[in-house]
Steps between C-alpha positions, in 0.01 A plus 500: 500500500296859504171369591392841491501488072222252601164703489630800239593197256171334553304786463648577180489124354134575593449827251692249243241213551226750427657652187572134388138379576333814274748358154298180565214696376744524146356259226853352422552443871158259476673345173814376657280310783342320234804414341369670165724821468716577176824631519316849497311457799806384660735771448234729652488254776910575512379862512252463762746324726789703407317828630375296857883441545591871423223548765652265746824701457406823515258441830818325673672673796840609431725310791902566498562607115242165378109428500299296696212474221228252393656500114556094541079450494435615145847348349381173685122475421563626112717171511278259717129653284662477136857317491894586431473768226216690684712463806806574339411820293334602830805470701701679218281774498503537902846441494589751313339757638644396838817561390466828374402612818828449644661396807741257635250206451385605127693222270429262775076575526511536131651138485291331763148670353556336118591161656205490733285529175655267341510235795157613577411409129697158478310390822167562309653304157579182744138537657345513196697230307343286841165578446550702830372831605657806668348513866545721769713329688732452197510904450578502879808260482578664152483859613740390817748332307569786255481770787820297679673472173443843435705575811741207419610732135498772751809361669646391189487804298441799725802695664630533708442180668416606871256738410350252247481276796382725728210626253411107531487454796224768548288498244517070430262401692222789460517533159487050473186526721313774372583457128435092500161562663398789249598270203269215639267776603455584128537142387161419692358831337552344134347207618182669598482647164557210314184358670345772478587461100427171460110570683461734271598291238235218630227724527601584176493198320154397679336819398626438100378140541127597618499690225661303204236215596229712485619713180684180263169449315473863374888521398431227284304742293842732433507882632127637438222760646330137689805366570680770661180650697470123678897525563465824642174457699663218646818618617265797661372222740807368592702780557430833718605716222251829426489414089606212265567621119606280155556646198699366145695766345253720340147505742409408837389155554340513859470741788375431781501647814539900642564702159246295280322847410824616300698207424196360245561177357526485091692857528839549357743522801588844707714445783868565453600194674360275327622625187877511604420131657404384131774671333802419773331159532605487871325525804447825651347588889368908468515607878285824382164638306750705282735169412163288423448778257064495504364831337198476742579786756279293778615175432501324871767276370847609634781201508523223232679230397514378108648201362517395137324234325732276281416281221795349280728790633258827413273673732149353398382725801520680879403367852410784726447499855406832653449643879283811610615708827360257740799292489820464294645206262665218761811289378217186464283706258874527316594123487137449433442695154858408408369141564184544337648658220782205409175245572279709220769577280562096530123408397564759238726298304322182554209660326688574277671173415131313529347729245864419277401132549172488400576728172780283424231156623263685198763547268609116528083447430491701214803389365389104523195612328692655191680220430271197554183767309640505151628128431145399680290697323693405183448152548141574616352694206713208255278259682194666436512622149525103428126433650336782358429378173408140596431554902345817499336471848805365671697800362251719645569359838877514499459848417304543811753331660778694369310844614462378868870388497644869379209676707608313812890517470432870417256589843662296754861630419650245850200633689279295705212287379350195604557187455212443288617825261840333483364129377278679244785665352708191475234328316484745291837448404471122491177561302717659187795242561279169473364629215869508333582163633186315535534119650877605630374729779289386748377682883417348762366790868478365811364794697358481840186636561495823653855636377404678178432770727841572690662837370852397303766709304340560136761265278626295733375207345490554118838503441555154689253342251625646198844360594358215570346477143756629315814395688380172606228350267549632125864373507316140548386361188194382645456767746372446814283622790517796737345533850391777659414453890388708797473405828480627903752348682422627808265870596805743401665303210370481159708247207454542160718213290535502139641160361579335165654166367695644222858510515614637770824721551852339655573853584391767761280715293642795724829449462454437102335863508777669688748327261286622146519894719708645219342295181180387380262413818247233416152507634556286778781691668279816520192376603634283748721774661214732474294312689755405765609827540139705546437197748809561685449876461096498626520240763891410569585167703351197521255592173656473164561252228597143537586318136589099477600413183607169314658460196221322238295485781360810550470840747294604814470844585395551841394846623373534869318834631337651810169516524333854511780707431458726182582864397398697782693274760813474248696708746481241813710241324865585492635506093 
């Protein structure tokens, strides 16, 4: 054994240590600890690796015609940090260039380098498949085990023999030590930056939670001049960043912060960066004033970070985080506008989909109202041409009636009203009909005192009676009664129940209106599932619809609702 390769070999695993610890600093270095590279990222990890083993051969010490290098630490940590092909192309690569250097040990160090990846790399697989990570004092073992087979190919493939052996015998034990301890060495390095990673991505995360609970409100609204100077203002608190900008894809939003003389909000956009942001639609970091691109020539702002707003796939708009002289963008200001710009891009699209619902919530409305409006007002004005000659008076009234019906179906449009506005408008209805049918129809309210002034859905009520009345008492030759009733059951719970003893349905009315889809829908399918669904949509579970239903017996619609919740607290309740 030459002890004296000792010291010389340490020293120069040392400069390879160093030059390893600076590619940590590479972005697809920082993927690969987080398990999230592509196969990209990981052939530039092969490249990164690849040159630290050219370095480890070309700072060895050339000993009898061979060597003694630190080549074995990047073959062996590309294999232990990413798995076999990393550690395999790595050892190619090193390999090969080993044996184009020449010497008696060439084929063999070219040999030994490619398996020690790919051990390396199998090691990791079998970790991994065990839910197991890659500690230092698995590198250690690792990195000893492939510096003795190294030698062991050595003696099998080097000649001649006794100067194979001889080379062994010197170099063995120096290059096992040195080289084991430099791979655990660096081992212990990537885990400091993979804490180091993962605190960053903490403080990440808790920064883009302070401010998505103090900024989901004004999303709500979509991407506008309020909305995005509250974002922005917000994220100015919460992060030590010199200015906070939003803009769609024409004007700027918001500005706030340093640059707030030139970068004026309603102006079209200026900077070059955020222009090639909207058109590449990827994130871009400008490192100087000239790549942000401002036209001021004293702008302050010097460093800046932009990330693109998405809504179903198209920019709707920029995030811009920007940094004077005093101090420059970190790596958490990075994960933190990348964050904040997948949260608002998110709330974006949810906007989006609620406004979608409650145009498609209208459309359902108006469409209910052109179909039950025509036969209704047929039958209606039928009804009163027959009094006016001999019931002048009553006809008078129905027409009344008939003008308060229309007038209120027309203004509330599934607004909000109160329960007093909706019971007018259903006896206004019932007005017309037991004027058709006389003795057959008869009403009956039971209405707790105190109720007619809880705010409920405009229509959710109407088209339960006129089912009722149509569906469930006309087909009765002598008609029957319906029963309208509104109660408290407790402080937060209001029930409204519309009965009748008419004859009843053996059927789920739901399921008979999801069967008559494709044909001719009758009255009680839509209103029904109108009313169960703008329930379900407003309030979601445990409020809805509840219907009981016997055939020749009769139907009992029961609706129950929270107390104090109307239009402007629509968004608390999930849809």
């Amino acid at each position: 054994m030459n002890v004296a390769l000792m010291v010389p070999l340490a020293e120069r695993t040392a400069v390879l240590i160093v030059a390893a610890l600076l590619f940590t600093r590479v972005r697809a270095f920082r993927s690969i600890l987080n398990q999230q590279a592509t196969w990209r990222e990981k052939a530039v990890m092969v490249l990164i690796f690849s040159a630290i083993s050219i370095l480890g051969t070309y700072n060895g010490i050339w000993y009898q015609d061979a060597i003694a290098n630190s080549r074995v630490i990047g073959t062996v940590v590309a294999g232990l940090l990413a798995g076999p092909w990393v550690g395999l192309l790595t050892g190619l690569v090193a390999g090969i260039h080993r044996y184009s250097l020449g010497g008696f040990t060439d084929l063999a160090c070219a040999v030994s380098t490619i398996s020690e990846g790919l051990i390396a790399g199998l090691i990791y697989q079998y970790r991994r498949n065990r839910n197991q990570g890659i500690g230092w004092t698995t590198a250690l073992g690792v990195g000893f085990v492939a510096e003795w087979m190294q030698m062991g190919i050595i003696l099998l493939l080097a000649s001649p023999y006794a100067e194979a052996l001889a080379l062994v015998k010197s170099i063995s034990i120096p290059m096992s030590v040195v080289n084991s301890l430099g791979v655990a060495i660096l081992i212990i390095i990537i885990d400091l930056v993979k804490k180091e990673e993962d605190r960053i991505g903490a403080l990440q995360a808790q920064r883009t939670m302070q401010v998505a609970d103090k900024t989901l409100s004004y999303l709500r609204q979509g991407l506008n001049y309020d909305s995005a100077k509250k974002v922005a203002e917000e994220i100015l608190r919460t992060t030590r960043v010199a200015a906070v900008a939003i803009t769609d894809t024409r004007t700027v939003l918001a500005h706030v912060g340093a640059g707030s003389s030139h970068h004026v909000v309603g102006e079209g956009i200026t900077t070059k960066a955020t222009k090639e942001v909207i058109l590449t639609k990827e994130m871009m970091i400008a490192r100087t004033k000239e790549e942000i691109g401002c036209k001021e020539p004293n702008c302050l702002l010097r460093y800046a970070i932009l990330v693109p707003l998405m809504r179903r796939q198209e920019v709707a708009g920029v995030l811009k985080l920007y940094q004077d002289r005093s101090r420059k963008l970190s790596a958490v200001d990075l994960e933190l506008v990348r964050g904040l710009g997948n949260f608002i891009s998110t709330q974006l699209e949810l906007a989006e989909l609620e406004k979608q619902s409650r145009l498609l919530a209208d459309a359902e409305i108006k469409a209910l109202h052109a179909q039950i409006n025509p036969h209704f007002l047929f039958n209606a004005l039928n009804t009163i041409v027959s009094f006016i000659r001999f019931r002048p008076e009553q006809a008078r009234e129905l027409l009344i009636h008939l003008g308060e019906y229309f007038r209120r179906n027309l203004h509330d449009s599934g607004g909000y009203v109160s329960l007093a506005g909706e019971l007018e408008h259903i006896e206004a209805y019932l007005a017309i009909e037991r004027a058709r049918f006389g003795d057959k129809l008869h009403v009956k309210y039971d209405i707790e005192a105190g109720v007619e002034r809880v705010t409920v859905p405009g229509l959710i009520l109407q088209p339960l009676v006129e089912n009722a009345v149509k569906h469930g008492l006309l087909p009765k030759r002598e008609g029957g009664t319906v029963k309208i009733r509104a109660r408290r059951l407790d402080t937060q719970t209001l029930e409204l129940t519309v009965a009748d003893d008419g004859v009843g349905m053996d059927q789920d009315p739901f399921l008979m209106a999801q069967a008559q889809k494709d044909g001719k829908r009758r009255l009680s399918g839509i209103g029904l599932t109108n009313v169960r669904s703008r329930l379900c949509s407003i309030y979601g579970e445990p409020y809805g619809i509840v219907i009981e239903s016997e055939s020749g017996r009769g139907t009992t619609c029961t609706i129950q609702l929270p107390v104090g919740v109307n239009a402007s607290a629509k968004s608390v309740h999930r849809g």
